[in-house]
Every structure is written in C-alpha cells, then in structure tokens.
Short mmCIF file of C-alpha atoms in Angstrom, two decimals:
data_model
loop_
_atom_site.label_atom_id
_atom_site.label_comp_id
_atom_site.label_asym_id
_atom_site.label_seq_id
_atom_site.Cartn_x
_atom_site.Cartn_y
_atom_site.Cartn_z
CA UNK Z 18 -2.03 -3.65 -14.24
CA UNK Z 19 -4.83 -1.12 -14.23
CA UNK Z 20 -4.01 2.59 -14.44
CA UNK Z 21 -4.72 4.63 -11.36
CA UNK Z 22 -4.15 8.34 -11.81
CA UNK Z 23 -3.75 10.99 -9.16
CA UNK Z 24 -1.93 14.35 -9.16
CA UNK Z 25 1.72 14.32 -8.18
CA UNK Z 26 1.67 17.23 -5.76
CA UNK Z 27 -0.70 19.76 -4.22
CA UNK Z 28 0.07 22.73 -1.99
CA UNK Z 29 -2.39 24.38 0.38
CA UNK Z 30 -2.39 26.73 3.34
CA UNK Z 31 -2.98 25.71 6.93
CA UNK Z 32 -6.70 25.83 7.68
CA UNK Z 33 -7.72 25.48 4.04
CA UNK Z 34 -9.36 22.59 2.18
CA UNK Z 35 -7.68 20.35 -0.38
CA UNK Z 36 -9.31 17.81 -2.69
CA UNK Z 37 -7.21 14.97 -4.09
CA UNK Z 38 -8.71 13.28 -7.14
CA UNK Z 39 -8.17 9.69 -8.20
CA UNK Z 40 -9.34 8.13 -11.46
CA UNK Z 41 -9.24 4.49 -12.43
CA UNK Z 42 -10.50 2.05 -15.04
CA UNK Z 43 -13.95 0.82 -14.04
CA UNK Z 44 -13.66 -2.77 -15.27
CA UNK Z 45 -13.50 -5.21 -12.34
CA UNK Z 46 -13.75 -2.51 -9.67
CA UNK Z 47 -14.26 -3.95 -6.20
CA UNK Z 48 -13.41 -1.23 -3.70
CA UNK Z 49 -11.20 1.80 -3.21
CA UNK Z 50 -8.93 2.71 -0.32
CA UNK Z 51 -7.11 5.87 0.68
CA UNK Z 52 -3.89 5.65 2.69
CA UNK Z 53 -1.75 8.37 4.24
CA UNK Z 54 2.02 8.04 4.20
CA UNK Z 55 4.33 10.43 6.03
CA UNK Z 56 7.88 10.67 4.73
CA UNK Z 57 9.96 7.69 5.79
CA UNK Z 58 7.00 5.90 7.33
CA UNK Z 59 4.58 3.13 6.41
CA UNK Z 60 1.17 3.85 4.84
CA UNK Z 61 -1.75 4.01 7.25
CA UNK Z 62 -5.39 3.43 6.38
CA UNK Z 63 -7.69 6.44 6.01
CA UNK Z 64 -10.87 5.33 4.29
CA UNK Z 65 -12.64 2.67 2.25
CA UNK Z 66 -15.38 3.16 -0.38
CA UNK Z 67 -17.20 0.43 -2.27
CA UNK Z 68 -20.58 2.09 -2.86
CA UNK Z 69 -21.26 5.48 -4.46
CA UNK Z 70 -21.34 8.46 -2.18
CA UNK Z 71 -19.48 10.27 0.53
CA UNK Z 72 -17.86 8.73 3.61
CA UNK Z 73 -16.97 11.23 6.32
CA UNK Z 74 -14.47 10.69 9.10
CA UNK Z 75 -13.76 13.84 11.04
CA UNK Z 76 -11.71 16.26 8.91
CA UNK Z 77 -11.31 13.68 6.14
CA UNK Z 78 -13.99 12.63 3.65
CA UNK Z 79 -13.83 10.29 0.69
CA UNK Z 80 -16.19 10.21 -2.27
CA UNK Z 81 -16.76 7.54 -4.89
CA UNK Z 82 -18.52 7.44 -8.26
CA UNK Z 83 -18.26 3.92 -9.64
CA UNK Z 84 -19.78 4.75 -13.03
CA UNK Z 85 -17.23 7.51 -13.61
CA UNK Z 86 -14.25 5.62 -12.19
CA UNK Z 87 -13.60 8.55 -9.88
CA UNK Z 88 -12.88 9.18 -6.24
CA UNK Z 89 -11.66 12.09 -4.21
CA UNK Z 90 -10.23 12.55 -0.75
CA UNK Z 91 -11.19 15.82 0.90
CA UNK Z 92 -9.01 17.19 3.67
CA UNK Z 93 -10.61 20.02 5.64
CA UNK Z 94 -9.12 22.44 8.17
CA UNK Z 95 -5.64 21.51 7.06
CA UNK Z 96 -2.98 21.16 9.72
CA UNK Z 97 0.78 21.06 9.29
CA UNK Z 98 0.77 17.40 10.28
CA UNK Z 99 -1.36 16.64 7.20
CA UNK Z 100 1.72 17.17 5.02
CA UNK Z 101 2.16 13.68 3.62
CA UNK Z 102 1.66 11.52 0.54
CA UNK Z 103 -1.90 10.27 -0.02
CA UNK Z 104 -2.20 6.96 -1.84
CA UNK Z 105 -5.26 5.88 -3.79
CA UNK Z 106 -5.55 2.09 -4.03
CA UNK Z 107 -8.16 0.15 -5.99
CA UNK Z 108 -9.14 -3.48 -5.72
CA UNK Z 109 -9.86 -5.08 -9.06
CA UNK Z 110 -11.45 -8.50 -9.42
CA UNK Z 111 -10.45 -10.62 -12.39
CA UNK Z 112 -11.09 -14.22 -13.41
CA UNK Z 113 -7.68 -15.27 -12.11
CA UNK Z 114 -7.45 -12.97 -9.10
CA UNK Z 115 -9.24 -12.68 -5.78
CA UNK Z 116 -8.69 -8.97 -5.93
CA UNK Z 117 -5.28 -7.62 -5.12
CA UNK Z 118 -4.80 -3.91 -4.56
CA UNK Z 119 -3.39 -1.66 -7.25
CA UNK Z 120 -1.80 1.52 -5.87
CA UNK Z 121 -1.54 4.92 -7.47
CA UNK Z 122 1.78 6.75 -7.29
CA UNK Z 123 0.53 9.00 -4.51
CA UNK Z 124 -0.19 12.72 -4.17
CA UNK Z 125 2.26 14.72 -2.08
CA UNK Z 126 0.33 17.33 -0.09
CA UNK Z 127 2.38 20.24 1.22
CA UNK Z 128 0.73 22.37 3.89
CA UNK Z 129 2.22 25.84 4.30
CA UNK Z 130 1.79 28.19 7.28
CA UNK L 26 0.13 -6.12 20.37
CA UNK L 27 3.03 -5.23 18.06
CA UNK L 28 1.15 -5.45 14.73
CA UNK L 29 3.48 -6.06 11.77
CA UNK L 30 7.18 -6.19 12.61
CA UNK L 31 9.79 -5.89 9.87
CA UNK L 32 13.54 -6.26 10.14
CA UNK L 33 16.03 -4.87 9.31
CA UNK L 34 15.17 -1.19 8.85
CA UNK L 35 18.18 -0.48 6.65
CA UNK L 36 20.56 -2.65 4.69
CA UNK L 37 23.26 -2.18 2.10
CA UNK L 38 24.10 -5.13 -0.13
CA UNK L 39 26.74 -5.67 -2.73
CA UNK L 40 25.70 -6.92 -6.17
CA UNK L 41 25.29 -10.68 -6.09
CA UNK L 42 24.78 -10.97 -2.33
CA UNK L 43 21.67 -12.54 -0.84
CA UNK L 44 19.57 -11.65 2.17
CA UNK L 45 16.25 -12.30 3.86
CA UNK L 46 13.84 -9.60 4.97
CA UNK L 47 11.89 -10.73 7.98
CA UNK L 48 8.21 -10.03 8.59
CA UNK L 49 6.02 -11.17 11.45
CA UNK L 50 2.49 -10.27 12.52
CA UNK L 51 0.70 -11.06 15.76
CA UNK L 52 -2.87 -10.28 14.67
CA UNK L 53 -3.69 -13.78 13.41
CA UNK L 54 -4.12 -12.42 9.89
CA UNK L 55 -4.49 -14.90 7.07
CA UNK L 56 -3.25 -12.66 4.28
CA UNK L 57 0.28 -11.31 4.08
CA UNK L 58 1.96 -9.28 1.35
CA UNK L 59 5.30 -7.92 0.27
CA UNK L 60 5.41 -4.60 -1.59
CA UNK L 61 8.23 -2.50 -2.92
CA UNK L 62 8.05 1.27 -3.28
CA UNK L 63 10.32 3.18 -5.62
CA UNK L 64 10.52 7.00 -5.58
CA UNK L 65 7.54 8.57 -7.33
CA UNK L 66 5.94 5.19 -7.93
CA UNK L 67 3.06 3.37 -6.34
CA UNK L 68 3.50 0.32 -4.19
CA UNK L 69 4.10 -2.76 -6.33
CA UNK L 70 3.10 -6.22 -5.08
CA UNK L 71 5.96 -8.71 -5.09
CA UNK L 72 4.44 -11.81 -3.48
CA UNK L 73 1.48 -12.57 -1.29
CA UNK L 74 0.17 -15.40 0.84
CA UNK L 75 -3.40 -16.37 1.72
CA UNK L 76 -2.39 -18.67 4.56
CA UNK L 77 0.35 -20.92 5.88
CA UNK L 78 1.84 -23.01 3.09
CA UNK L 79 0.22 -20.97 0.29
CA UNK L 80 2.04 -18.26 -1.63
CA UNK L 81 1.68 -16.70 -5.06
CA UNK L 82 3.35 -14.15 -7.29
CA UNK L 83 2.35 -10.53 -7.50
CA UNK L 84 3.23 -7.96 -10.16
CA UNK L 85 7.04 -7.94 -9.77
CA UNK L 86 8.23 -11.33 -8.40
CA UNK L 87 11.45 -11.79 -10.39
CA UNK L 88 14.54 -11.98 -8.20
CA UNK L 89 12.58 -12.75 -5.03
CA UNK L 90 11.28 -15.77 -3.18
CA UNK L 91 8.97 -16.23 -0.20
CA UNK L 92 7.81 -18.92 2.16
CA UNK L 93 4.98 -19.11 4.68
CA UNK L 94 5.54 -21.94 7.13
CA UNK L 95 3.47 -20.32 9.90
CA UNK L 96 0.56 -17.88 10.06
CA UNK L 97 2.78 -15.31 11.76
CA UNK L 98 5.88 -15.21 9.55
CA UNK L 99 6.36 -14.28 5.90
CA UNK L 100 10.05 -13.77 5.01
CA UNK L 101 11.18 -12.37 1.66
CA UNK L 102 14.38 -13.74 0.16
CA UNK L 103 16.53 -11.80 -2.30
CA UNK L 104 18.90 -13.99 -4.27
CA UNK L 105 21.77 -12.47 -6.26
CA UNK L 106 20.94 -8.84 -5.42
CA UNK L 107 20.93 -6.38 -8.32
CA UNK L 108 20.90 -2.53 -8.33
CA UNK L 109 17.32 -2.67 -9.68
CA UNK L 110 16.28 -4.10 -6.30
CA UNK L 111 17.24 -0.90 -4.51
CA UNK L 112 13.94 0.15 -3.02
CA UNK L 113 11.88 0.44 0.15
CA UNK L 114 10.18 -2.82 1.03
CA UNK L 115 6.96 -3.03 3.02
CA UNK L 116 5.37 -6.09 4.51
CA UNK L 117 1.62 -5.92 5.14
CA UNK L 118 -1.16 -8.12 6.44
CA UNK L 119 -4.94 -8.29 6.50
CA UNK L 120 -7.46 -10.68 8.01
CA UNK L 121 -9.33 -11.13 4.73
CA UNK L 122 -8.64 -10.04 1.17
CA UNK L 123 -11.69 -8.09 0.12
CA UNK L 124 -12.77 -5.04 2.10
CA UNK L 125 -10.10 -5.35 4.75
CA UNK L 126 -7.55 -2.60 5.22
CA UNK L 127 -3.87 -3.45 5.17
CA UNK L 128 -1.63 -3.11 8.20
CA UNK L 129 1.90 -2.23 7.15
CA UNK L 130 5.25 -2.84 8.76
CA UNK L 131 7.67 0.08 9.16
CA UNK L 132 9.61 -0.75 6.00
CA UNK L 133 13.13 -1.76 4.99
CA UNK L 134 15.34 0.64 3.04
CA UNK L 135 17.55 -1.56 0.85
CA UNK L 136 20.41 -0.32 -1.29
CA UNK L 137 22.27 -2.60 -3.69
CA UNK L 138 25.63 -1.19 -4.73
#
C-alpha cells in the first residue's frame, strides 16, 4: 500500500490551536478524508478534500496541497472533548482498483487543562 | 435509523475456533467494508463489497471470508482463529465509493487465546 505519514501524538492546552500534518505519495491521489476516533469508539467523519485549498467547518479546518502530497487538520479553540485520535485517509486510484481508502496510523491529540 | 450495527461487541476465542461477526446497515448503501485496527496501526481493509453478490479482497484477507447475500448484511467469517487475528474489527458502509464518507459500526474487540 501507499505510505501515509502523520505524527504519533500531539499535546496542547485547552483553548489553543493544534495542527496535525499528513503526508502521502501523490501518485493516484483521488481524495483525502479526516476522521476523529475517541478511545474505544468508531471513527467518525470530519472532512473531505479533493481540490487544493482550505475547507472550514466550525472549529475544524482541513487543508490540501495535491502537488506536495500534504494535508493538515487544524483544530482551533481546543476543548477537552477534542482529545482523540485523528486519522488521515487517502483514496488512491489504480488500474485494478476503484479507489479504496488507505488509512494513516492516526495522531493521538491530548488536550490538557 | 440505526446506521451500521455490529455484533458482538466483545468476544474471546480459543485458537482454532471459528466465528462470524455480524454487520447490518439500514441506509441502503451499496458499498460495505470490513477493517481491522491493531494498536498504533491504521485501519487495514480485510474485504469489501460493492453490492449484493459481489465481494473482493482487501489488503489483509487471509484467514477471513465474507458473503453478501443482501444489500443490508455483510458478515465476516473467521475460520481457525489464530492469535494474529486479535484485533478490533470495524464494519463500514458508504453509498458510493469515491467521495463518500464511511459510516462505521461500533466495533468488535476480538481476542484469540
């Protein structure tokens, strides 16, 4: 599979901003998703990027640069409930695939008081 | 509207035993998926289905089997359980394959001892 790299863990203070980076191989790129996963729970969808630029949804924003194989998820005004793992997932198209998702290992965000 | 329902939530198997993980969705989604998630690792695709009667292998299919006799149900069968199959299993669905987000079930924690 394709490599998707994201930091293992990040710690930030309540009310602060945290940026989670995700890098991937550009060949066959066909869309990037961010999911949030609280401990012991299922992943839930946060955002989707397929074109370059910034997508904003309330306190969360996601950015994509296709030429650089780079995305970030920006979490603003951090709250304790934002403590979770954030998964970067990329859809790659190949000659024998309609484009299944490849997941990164996830970034554990710890929000401290 | 229940979404994606997975059972059981927890299960302990002995080496060599078999079991079926159940998954059902009530959203009339065409695409269904089985993932496994090991600690510190990204979600790995086991099998997927693009519609009733059609299934195909993902990244890590060995030791598993699936069937899709209806749009709603997508059970995962483990034959001859091995310790390497100890993991958290997630079923997911989407209406289409491309820019559609995945809806996940609540997961099954499986231990093979």
